[in-house]
Amino acid sequence: MKTNIGVFFGGCSTEHEISVISASQAMSAIDRSVYDVTPIYITKQGEWYTGEALFDVANYRNVPQLLEKCTKVYMRPIKGDFNLYNVKKPMFGKDVVTRLDVAIPVLHGSYGEDGTFEGVLDAIGIPYAGCNVLASANGMDKITMKMILQACDVPVVDYVWFTDGEWAADRDAVLDRIEKKLGYPVIVKPANLGSSVGIGRAADRQRLIDRIDEAERYSSRIIVEHMVENLHEVNCSVLGDCDEYQTSVCEEPIKSGEILSYEDKYMGGTKGAKGMQASQKRIPADLPQEVSDRIRFLAGETFRVLSCHGVSRVDVIMDADNGNIYVNEINTIPGSLSFYLWEATGIRFDQLMDRLVKLALKRQRKESMKVKSYDQNIFSLGGGVKGGIKK
């Protein structure tokens, strides 16, 4: 009997469509002679569906029509229940659609890459590939991530962070703090989004105000970073767990403007290309060996200190004026799962997916050896309980 992989994608996120593309690529790459694949599409409203029609990315041009061909499903938050249930319980027969053995989340952005969905999987107890709740949350939030990296001597650019509440209460104080510590130009970002959504450059106070107003549309936490003007962006993927991992070759994305935009990432490339592999890039990046080695080391350290798992992509920036290298961010569920970087490193996409399944099962075995609760029932020992009623 084949292992049944549940691939979860879509979600309540600004990166919904990118998730659909990444999942479509991943499902196509899975070796069907070894595994069964069950697609679970999460709509923008948070409803779950499964069905054969979900495999064809062309069907998403008309989502309401697509969903008519699918079955609305759910999972129970009960430890050990890996079944996928039909929302509309049939009059005759069982309401179980299928049983999953392993889950692979391919959810980008909020409510999928930030630990929220991983918490659901942990509650059920199903083995899954990718970062756990803590690593996902820390990797998604650019502020927390930079704090951890700084504490572990991983270089990041100077930054200032604040909440939308602080911004609303005293704009001048926030602006003064940014200008005193960073000066201009700066980059303004929502703290917990990816795919370059809501990101912009500011070279003066008025532009900074405009950029912050834009960023707070997407997030309650905003980060403003010193902008390295003469920069090169380089990406490197990491595969494994925090104790045993390997790094890919490096890539250099080619941007059309001052920063790598959403359009650069997902709407470039040749006709028919989709996802992150469609963006313009150099693979491997044209770098001296010692620079490439340094970037791969920093990517691995970022993966390690954040306790990551599965496949991630670490994005760094290089200051061409002084040679300094800084970690910019980590994508704990990268677009296209960074398969193009692993193919350039010598690992085929089907092998990458196989590795992810094995990593999920390995973590479950390891976690099963940890003490989760005590067998002793303190209530059976007799006597009163502090704060309770003694009879």
Tab-separated table of C-alpha atoms in Angstrom:
chain	number	residue	atom	x	y	z
A	1	MET	CA	0.000	0.000	0.000
A	2	LYS	CA	1.412	3.389	-1.017
A	3	THR	CA	2.020	6.251	1.376
A	4	ASN	CA	-0.671	8.879	0.821
A	5	ILE	CA	0.699	12.425	0.762
A	6	GLY	CA	-1.708	15.269	1.480
A	7	VAL	CA	-0.519	18.459	-0.226
A	8	PHE	CA	-2.120	21.561	1.319
A	9	PHE	CA	-2.135	24.810	-0.648
A	10	GLY	CA	-3.969	28.049	-1.395
A	11	GLY	CA	-5.000	29.666	1.888
A	12	CYS	CA	-6.138	33.025	3.274
A	13	SER	CA	-3.083	34.917	2.082
A	14	THR	CA	-1.974	37.571	-0.373
A	15	GLU	CA	0.256	34.829	-1.807
A	16	HIS	CA	-2.665	32.482	-2.514
A	17	GLU	CA	-2.088	32.171	-6.269
A	18	ILE	CA	1.646	31.615	-5.837
A	19	SER	CA	0.852	28.771	-3.450
A	20	VAL	CA	-1.383	27.139	-6.078
A	21	ILE	CA	1.437	27.293	-8.627
A	22	SER	CA	4.048	25.915	-6.197
A	23	ALA	CA	1.770	23.063	-5.136
A	24	SER	CA	0.925	22.182	-8.726
A	25	GLN	CA	4.633	21.878	-9.481
A	26	ALA	CA	5.272	19.818	-6.340
A	27	MET	CA	2.401	17.390	-6.967
A	28	SER	CA	3.516	16.863	-10.554
A	29	ALA	CA	6.995	15.985	-9.333
A	30	ILE	CA	5.969	13.325	-6.790
A	31	ASP	CA	6.749	9.789	-7.944
A	32	ARG	CA	3.311	8.139	-8.285
A	33	SER	CA	4.836	4.674	-8.419
A	34	VAL	CA	5.850	5.188	-4.788
A	35	TYR	CA	3.262	7.613	-3.398
A	36	ASP	CA	-0.409	8.481	-3.714
A	37	VAL	CA	-1.176	12.214	-3.731
A	38	THR	CA	-4.249	13.936	-2.314
A	39	PRO	CA	-4.581	17.659	-3.115
A	40	ILE	CA	-6.246	19.784	-0.424
A	41	TYR	CA	-7.037	23.254	-1.703
A	42	ILE	CA	-7.813	25.929	0.918
A	43	THR	CA	-9.881	28.769	-0.514
A	44	LYS	CA	-9.349	32.429	0.288
A	45	GLN	CA	-12.302	32.074	2.668
A	46	GLY	CA	-10.628	29.161	4.482
A	47	GLU	CA	-12.728	26.268	3.156
A	48	TRP	CA	-11.028	22.962	2.279
A	49	TYR	CA	-11.651	21.014	-0.936
A	50	THR	CA	-10.208	17.912	-2.568
A	51	GLY	CA	-10.671	16.344	-5.982
A	52	GLU	CA	-8.892	15.322	-9.186
A	53	ALA	CA	-9.688	18.672	-10.859
A	54	LEU	CA	-7.327	20.404	-8.427
A	55	PHE	CA	-4.281	18.888	-10.135
A	56	ASP	CA	-4.738	21.036	-13.268
A	57	VAL	CA	-3.614	24.615	-12.600
A	58	ALA	CA	-5.606	25.835	-15.616
A	59	ASN	CA	-8.820	25.041	-13.720
A	60	TYR	CA	-8.132	27.853	-11.235
A	61	ARG	CA	-9.056	30.452	-13.842
A	62	ASN	CA	-12.645	29.872	-12.712
A	63	VAL	CA	-12.563	28.858	-9.051
A	64	PRO	CA	-16.354	28.595	-8.462
A	65	GLN	CA	-16.618	26.255	-11.446
A	66	LEU	CA	-13.607	24.287	-10.199
A	67	LEU	CA	-15.077	23.807	-6.720
A	68	GLU	CA	-18.275	22.357	-8.164
A	69	LYS	CA	-16.155	19.402	-9.314
A	70	CYS	CA	-14.570	18.946	-5.871
A	71	THR	CA	-15.548	17.658	-2.440
A	72	LYS	CA	-15.625	19.982	0.559
A	73	VAL	CA	-13.632	18.355	3.379
A	74	TYR	CA	-12.197	18.845	6.853
A	75	MET	CA	-9.960	17.146	9.403
A	76	ARG	CA	-10.842	16.633	13.044
A	77	PRO	CA	-8.456	18.173	15.616
A	78	ILE	CA	-8.148	14.782	17.304
A	79	LYS	CA	-4.719	13.280	17.948
A	80	GLY	CA	-4.107	10.358	15.635
A	81	ASP	CA	-7.099	10.911	13.344
A	82	PHE	CA	-5.503	11.395	9.918
A	83	ASN	CA	-8.761	11.024	8.004
A	84	LEU	CA	-10.108	13.565	5.559
A	85	TYR	CA	-13.866	13.839	6.084
A	86	ASN	CA	-16.656	14.878	3.726
A	87	VAL	CA	-18.429	17.998	5.040
A	88	LYS	CA	-21.677	16.766	3.480
A	89	LYS	CA	-22.113	13.475	5.272
A	90	PRO	CA	-23.573	10.990	2.797
A	91	MET	CA	-26.917	9.390	3.571
A	92	PHE	CA	-25.410	5.970	2.982
A	93	GLY	CA	-21.808	4.895	3.373
A	94	LYS	CA	-18.866	6.396	5.248
A	95	ASP	CA	-18.014	10.105	5.453
A	96	VAL	CA	-14.259	9.406	5.212
A	97	VAL	CA	-12.900	10.561	1.856
A	98	THR	CA	-9.379	9.236	2.410
A	99	ARG	CA	-6.722	8.793	5.071
A	100	LEU	CA	-3.506	10.789	4.857
A	101	ASP	CA	-0.148	9.431	5.965
A	102	VAL	CA	1.999	12.544	5.551
A	103	ALA	CA	1.173	16.220	5.055
A	104	ILE	CA	3.220	18.620	2.954
A	105	PRO	CA	2.114	22.239	3.413
A	106	VAL	CA	2.805	24.383	0.350
A	107	LEU	CA	1.146	27.451	1.827
A	108	HIS	CA	2.876	30.799	1.364
A	109	GLY	CA	2.368	33.785	3.635
A	110	SER	CA	-0.091	34.394	6.467
A	111	TYR	CA	-2.098	31.538	8.006
A	112	GLY	CA	0.074	28.950	6.291
A	113	GLU	CA	3.764	29.781	6.531
A	114	ASP	CA	3.581	31.593	9.870
A	115	GLY	CA	2.953	28.576	12.130
A	116	THR	CA	-0.841	28.844	12.217
A	117	PHE	CA	-1.466	25.850	9.968
A	118	GLU	CA	1.451	23.925	11.426
A	119	GLY	CA	-0.298	24.161	14.809
A	120	VAL	CA	-3.335	22.430	13.304
A	121	LEU	CA	-1.135	19.607	12.026
A	122	ASP	CA	0.583	19.296	15.411
A	123	ALA	CA	-2.798	19.039	17.145
A	124	ILE	CA	-3.746	16.177	14.833
A	125	GLY	CA	-0.318	14.574	15.197
A	126	ILE	CA	0.170	13.842	11.507
A	127	PRO	CA	3.778	13.836	10.308
A	128	TYR	CA	4.475	16.821	8.074
A	129	ALA	CA	7.395	18.270	6.183
A	130	GLY	CA	8.566	21.764	6.958
A	131	CYS	CA	9.160	24.010	9.940
A	132	ASN	CA	7.199	23.561	13.158
A	133	VAL	CA	5.107	26.295	14.797
A	134	LEU	CA	8.014	28.095	16.470
A	135	ALA	CA	10.402	28.047	13.515
A	136	SER	CA	7.623	29.023	11.104
A	137	ALA	CA	6.531	31.977	13.242
A	138	ASN	CA	10.082	33.202	13.783
A	139	GLY	CA	10.973	32.796	10.125
A	140	MET	CA	7.850	34.593	8.937
A	141	ASP	CA	8.181	37.624	11.196
A	142	LYS	CA	11.077	39.721	9.925
A	143	ILE	CA	11.473	41.497	13.268
A	144	THR	CA	11.725	38.396	15.444
A	145	MET	CA	13.921	36.699	12.852
A	146	LYS	CA	16.441	39.547	12.866
A	147	MET	CA	16.525	39.616	16.660
A	148	ILE	CA	17.392	35.916	16.783
A	149	LEU	CA	19.985	36.187	14.012
A	150	GLN	CA	21.673	39.166	15.698
A	151	ALA	CA	21.861	37.263	18.980
A	152	CYS	CA	23.573	34.389	17.126
A	153	ASP	CA	26.097	36.623	15.313
A	154	VAL	CA	24.475	36.252	11.899
A	155	PRO	CA	24.841	39.666	10.193
A	156	VAL	CA	21.709	41.698	9.338
A	157	VAL	CA	21.318	45.335	8.288
A	158	ASP	CA	20.354	47.963	10.859
A	159	TYR	CA	16.618	48.326	11.359
A	160	VAL	CA	13.848	50.011	13.340
A	161	TRP	CA	10.513	48.368	14.043
A	162	PHE	CA	7.189	49.583	15.421
A	163	THR	CA	3.478	48.791	15.449
A	164	ASP	CA	0.650	50.419	13.560
A	165	GLY	CA	-0.588	51.599	16.968
A	166	GLU	CA	2.655	53.468	17.605
A	167	TRP	CA	2.457	54.953	14.125
A	168	ALA	CA	-1.097	56.173	14.696
A	169	ALA	CA	-0.293	57.600	18.149
A	170	ASP	CA	2.859	59.591	17.315
A	171	ARG	CA	4.115	59.628	13.741
A	172	ASP	CA	6.762	62.267	14.378
A	173	ALA	CA	8.382	60.234	17.157
A	174	VAL	CA	8.581	57.155	14.908
A	175	LEU	CA	9.986	59.180	12.006
A	176	ASP	CA	12.575	60.853	14.241
A	177	ARG	CA	13.693	57.447	15.525
A	178	ILE	CA	14.106	56.103	11.988
A	179	GLU	CA	15.993	59.148	10.742
A	180	LYS	CA	18.297	59.210	13.774
A	181	LYS	CA	19.284	55.559	13.549
A	182	LEU	CA	19.109	54.837	9.806
A	183	GLY	CA	19.039	58.044	7.783
A	184	TYR	CA	18.061	57.679	4.118
A	185	PRO	CA	17.459	55.768	1.930
A	186	VAL	CA	15.523	53.035	3.704
A	187	ILE	CA	13.329	50.051	2.837
A	188	VAL	CA	9.883	49.771	4.457
A	189	LYS	CA	8.312	46.322	4.869
A	190	PRO	CA	5.304	44.693	6.490
A	191	ALA	CA	6.885	42.441	9.115
A	192	ASN	CA	5.116	39.213	8.213
A	193	LEU	CA	4.529	39.049	4.470
A	194	GLY	CA	6.544	37.588	1.622
A	195	SER	CA	6.737	37.861	-2.174
A	196	SER	CA	7.737	41.563	-1.855
A	197	VAL	CA	4.139	42.528	-1.016
A	198	GLY	CA	3.859	46.017	0.533
A	199	ILE	CA	7.606	46.726	0.289
A	200	GLY	CA	8.963	50.076	-0.883
A	201	ARG	CA	11.970	52.415	-0.871
A	202	ALA	CA	12.003	55.852	0.737
A	203	ALA	CA	14.632	58.564	0.266
A	204	ASP	CA	12.934	61.378	2.216
A	205	ARG	CA	10.419	61.927	5.012
A	206	GLN	CA	7.310	62.325	2.858
A	207	ARG	CA	8.082	59.199	0.864
A	208	LEU	CA	8.740	57.363	4.122
A	209	ILE	CA	5.307	58.367	5.416
A	210	ASP	CA	3.694	57.111	2.202
A	211	ARG	CA	5.549	53.812	2.360
A	212	ILE	CA	4.645	53.190	5.997
A	213	ASP	CA	1.001	53.975	5.266
A	214	GLU	CA	1.132	51.378	2.499
A	215	ALA	CA	2.888	48.748	4.634
A	216	GLU	CA	0.407	49.047	7.511
A	217	ARG	CA	-2.396	48.074	5.146
A	218	TYR	CA	-0.941	44.555	5.279
A	219	SER	CA	0.499	44.178	8.774
A	220	SER	CA	0.232	45.542	12.310
A	221	ARG	CA	4.022	45.344	12.677
A	222	ILE	CA	6.295	47.303	10.362
A	223	ILE	CA	10.062	47.169	9.916
A	224	VAL	CA	12.231	49.867	8.323
A	225	GLU	CA	15.725	48.836	7.258
A	226	HIS	CA	18.838	50.639	6.151
A	227	MET	CA	19.014	50.325	2.381
A	228	VAL	CA	22.221	49.058	0.853
A	229	GLU	CA	22.273	51.115	-2.349
A	230	ASN	CA	24.898	49.271	-4.389
A	231	LEU	CA	23.650	45.787	-3.649
A	232	HIS	CA	23.551	42.335	-5.153
A	233	GLU	CA	20.800	39.953	-4.041
A	234	VAL	CA	21.739	36.290	-3.782
A	235	ASN	CA	19.597	33.335	-2.699
A	236	CYS	CA	20.538	29.923	-1.364
A	237	SER	CA	18.287	27.016	-0.402
A	238	VAL	CA	18.772	24.704	2.583
A	239	LEU	CA	17.395	21.167	2.907
A	240	GLY	CA	17.220	18.935	5.983
A	241	ASP	CA	16.741	19.706	9.671
A	242	CYS	CA	18.657	21.939	12.060
A	243	ASP	CA	20.999	19.096	13.034
A	244	GLU	CA	21.727	17.746	9.569
A	245	TYR	CA	21.309	19.852	6.435
A	246	GLN	CA	22.877	20.745	3.108
A	247	THR	CA	22.951	23.933	1.081
A	248	SER	CA	22.265	24.426	-2.624
A	249	VAL	CA	24.162	26.384	-5.220
A	250	CYS	CA	23.506	30.125	-5.103
A	251	GLU	CA	21.308	32.099	-7.479
A	252	GLU	CA	21.334	35.782	-8.351
A	253	PRO	CA	17.843	37.128	-9.148
A	254	ILE	CA	17.687	39.820	-11.800
A	255	LYS	CA	15.461	42.724	-10.790
A	256	SER	CA	13.852	45.300	-13.070
A	257	GLY	CA	13.798	48.127	-10.502
A	258	GLU	CA	15.389	49.203	-7.229
A	259	ILE	CA	14.147	46.129	-5.383
A	260	LEU	CA	13.090	42.661	-6.446
A	261	SER	CA	9.340	43.021	-6.974
A	262	TYR	CA	6.385	40.633	-6.986
A	263	GLU	CA	6.365	40.960	-10.794
A	264	ASP	CA	10.080	40.135	-11.010
A	265	LYS	CA	9.544	36.989	-8.954
A	266	TYR	CA	6.388	35.578	-10.478
A	267	MET	CA	5.552	37.287	-13.769
A	268	GLY	CA	8.871	37.124	-15.573
A	269	GLY	CA	10.459	34.343	-17.522
A	270	THR	CA	9.377	32.762	-20.743
A	271	LYS	CA	5.874	32.096	-21.963
A	272	GLY	CA	4.405	29.114	-20.163
A	273	ALA	CA	6.798	29.281	-17.218
A	274	LYS	CA	5.230	29.535	-13.792
A	275	GLY	CA	6.281	30.287	-10.234
A	276	MET	CA	9.664	31.275	-8.864
A	277	GLN	CA	11.535	29.299	-11.520
A	278	ALA	CA	10.023	31.681	-14.115
A	279	SER	CA	11.817	34.731	-12.711
A	280	GLN	CA	15.001	35.960	-14.344
A	281	LYS	CA	18.085	34.716	-12.526
A	282	ARG	CA	21.642	33.462	-12.837
A	283	ILE	CA	22.203	29.905	-11.602
A	284	PRO	CA	24.754	29.416	-10.300
A	285	ALA	CA	25.435	33.021	-9.315
A	286	ASP	CA	28.583	34.502	-10.797
A	287	LEU	CA	30.551	34.799	-7.568
A	288	PRO	CA	34.080	34.106	-6.347
A	289	GLN	CA	34.259	30.749	-4.595
A	290	GLU	CA	34.999	32.261	-1.193
A	291	VAL	CA	31.961	34.562	-1.464
A	292	SER	CA	29.724	31.685	-2.498
A	293	ASP	CA	31.036	29.613	0.419
A	294	ARG	CA	30.340	32.471	2.844
A	295	ILE	CA	26.760	32.844	1.602
A	296	ARG	CA	26.114	29.116	1.864
A	297	PHE	CA	27.522	29.140	5.399
A	298	LEU	CA	25.252	32.026	6.436
A	299	ALA	CA	22.257	30.320	4.833
A	300	GLY	CA	22.987	27.171	6.812
A	301	GLU	CA	23.481	29.108	10.041
A	302	THR	CA	20.175	30.919	9.524
A	303	PHE	CA	18.424	27.577	8.993
A	304	ARG	CA	20.140	26.115	12.071
A	305	VAL	CA	19.613	28.889	14.618
A	306	LEU	CA	15.941	29.230	13.661
A	307	SER	CA	15.541	25.431	14.110
A	308	CYS	CA	14.182	24.996	10.588
A	309	HIS	CA	13.077	21.785	8.880
A	310	GLY	CA	12.325	20.695	5.341
A	311	VAL	CA	13.314	23.034	2.547
A	312	SER	CA	13.841	26.784	2.943
A	313	ARG	CA	15.372	29.583	0.926
A	314	VAL	CA	17.621	32.186	2.535
A	315	ASP	CA	17.964	35.540	0.779
A	316	VAL	CA	21.091	37.615	1.383
A	317	ILE	CA	22.244	41.019	0.195
A	318	MET	CA	25.821	41.919	-0.673
A	319	ASP	CA	27.132	45.480	-0.390
A	320	ALA	CA	29.217	45.919	-3.540
A	321	ASP	CA	30.954	48.966	-2.031
A	322	ASN	CA	32.543	47.174	0.920
A	323	GLY	CA	31.889	43.457	0.362
A	324	ASN	CA	29.708	43.026	3.462
A	325	ILE	CA	27.108	40.260	3.330
A	326	TYR	CA	23.842	40.390	5.291
A	327	VAL	CA	21.025	37.880	5.703
A	328	ASN	CA	17.846	39.573	4.476
A	329	GLU	CA	15.181	36.945	5.186
A	330	ILE	CA	14.279	33.274	5.175
A	331	ASN	CA	11.372	31.726	3.288
A	332	THR	CA	10.395	28.605	5.224
A	333	ILE	CA	8.098	27.463	2.374
A	334	PRO	CA	9.816	29.000	-0.660
A	335	GLY	CA	8.158	29.607	-3.999
A	336	SER	CA	8.356	26.496	-6.204
A	337	LEU	CA	10.009	24.858	-3.153
A	338	SER	CA	13.260	26.125	-4.708
A	339	PHE	CA	13.382	22.963	-6.820
A	340	TYR	CA	15.336	24.756	-9.551
A	341	LEU	CA	18.179	25.397	-7.093
A	342	TRP	CA	18.246	21.736	-6.089
A	343	GLU	CA	18.176	20.551	-9.680
A	344	ALA	CA	21.217	22.770	-10.281
A	345	THR	CA	22.808	21.144	-7.216
A	346	GLY	CA	22.158	17.611	-8.506
A	347	ILE	CA	18.900	16.696	-6.756
A	348	ARG	CA	15.875	16.143	-9.037
A	349	PHE	CA	12.467	17.514	-8.056
A	350	ASP	CA	11.055	14.024	-7.424
A	351	GLN	CA	14.038	13.301	-5.172
A	352	LEU	CA	13.433	16.569	-3.317
A	353	MET	CA	9.818	15.574	-2.630
A	354	ASP	CA	10.950	12.124	-1.485
A	355	ARG	CA	13.418	13.773	0.905
A	356	LEU	CA	10.631	15.910	2.368
A	357	VAL	CA	8.465	12.854	3.067
A	358	LYS	CA	11.353	11.067	4.745
A	359	LEU	CA	12.178	14.162	6.821
A	360	ALA	CA	8.568	14.300	8.017
A	361	LEU	CA	8.626	10.659	9.107
A	362	LYS	CA	12.055	11.039	10.705
A	363	ARG	CA	10.848	13.950	12.836
A	364	GLN	CA	7.767	12.026	13.935
A	365	ARG	CA	9.939	9.091	15.067
A	366	LYS	CA	12.219	11.452	16.962
A	367	GLU	CA	9.329	13.323	18.601
A	368	SER	CA	7.646	10.070	19.637
A	369	MET	CA	10.621	9.354	21.898
A	370	LYS	CA	10.120	12.552	23.915
A	371	VAL	CA	8.068	12.700	27.108
A	372	LYS	CA	4.811	14.512	26.362
A	373	SER	CA	2.861	13.810	29.552
A	374	TYR	CA	3.030	11.829	32.780
A	375	ASP	CA	1.034	8.650	33.327
A	376	GLN	CA	0.514	9.530	36.991
A	377	ASN	CA	-2.902	10.997	37.812
A	378	ILE	CA	-2.349	13.428	40.692
A	379	PHE	CA	-6.089	13.441	41.442
A	380	SER	CA	-5.894	9.745	42.333
A	381	LEU	CA	-3.344	10.409	45.094
A	382	GLY	CA	-5.995	11.727	47.469
A	383	GLY	CA	-5.922	14.884	49.551
A	384	GLY	CA	-6.865	18.392	48.538
A	385	VAL	CA	-5.671	20.466	45.648
A	386	LYS	CA	-4.523	24.008	46.301
A	387	GLY	CA	-7.315	26.354	45.359
A	388	GLY	CA	-9.841	23.523	45.118
A	389	ILE	CA	-12.562	22.206	47.409
A	390	LYS	CA	-11.581	19.624	49.976
A	391	LYS	CA	-14.292	17.133	51.047
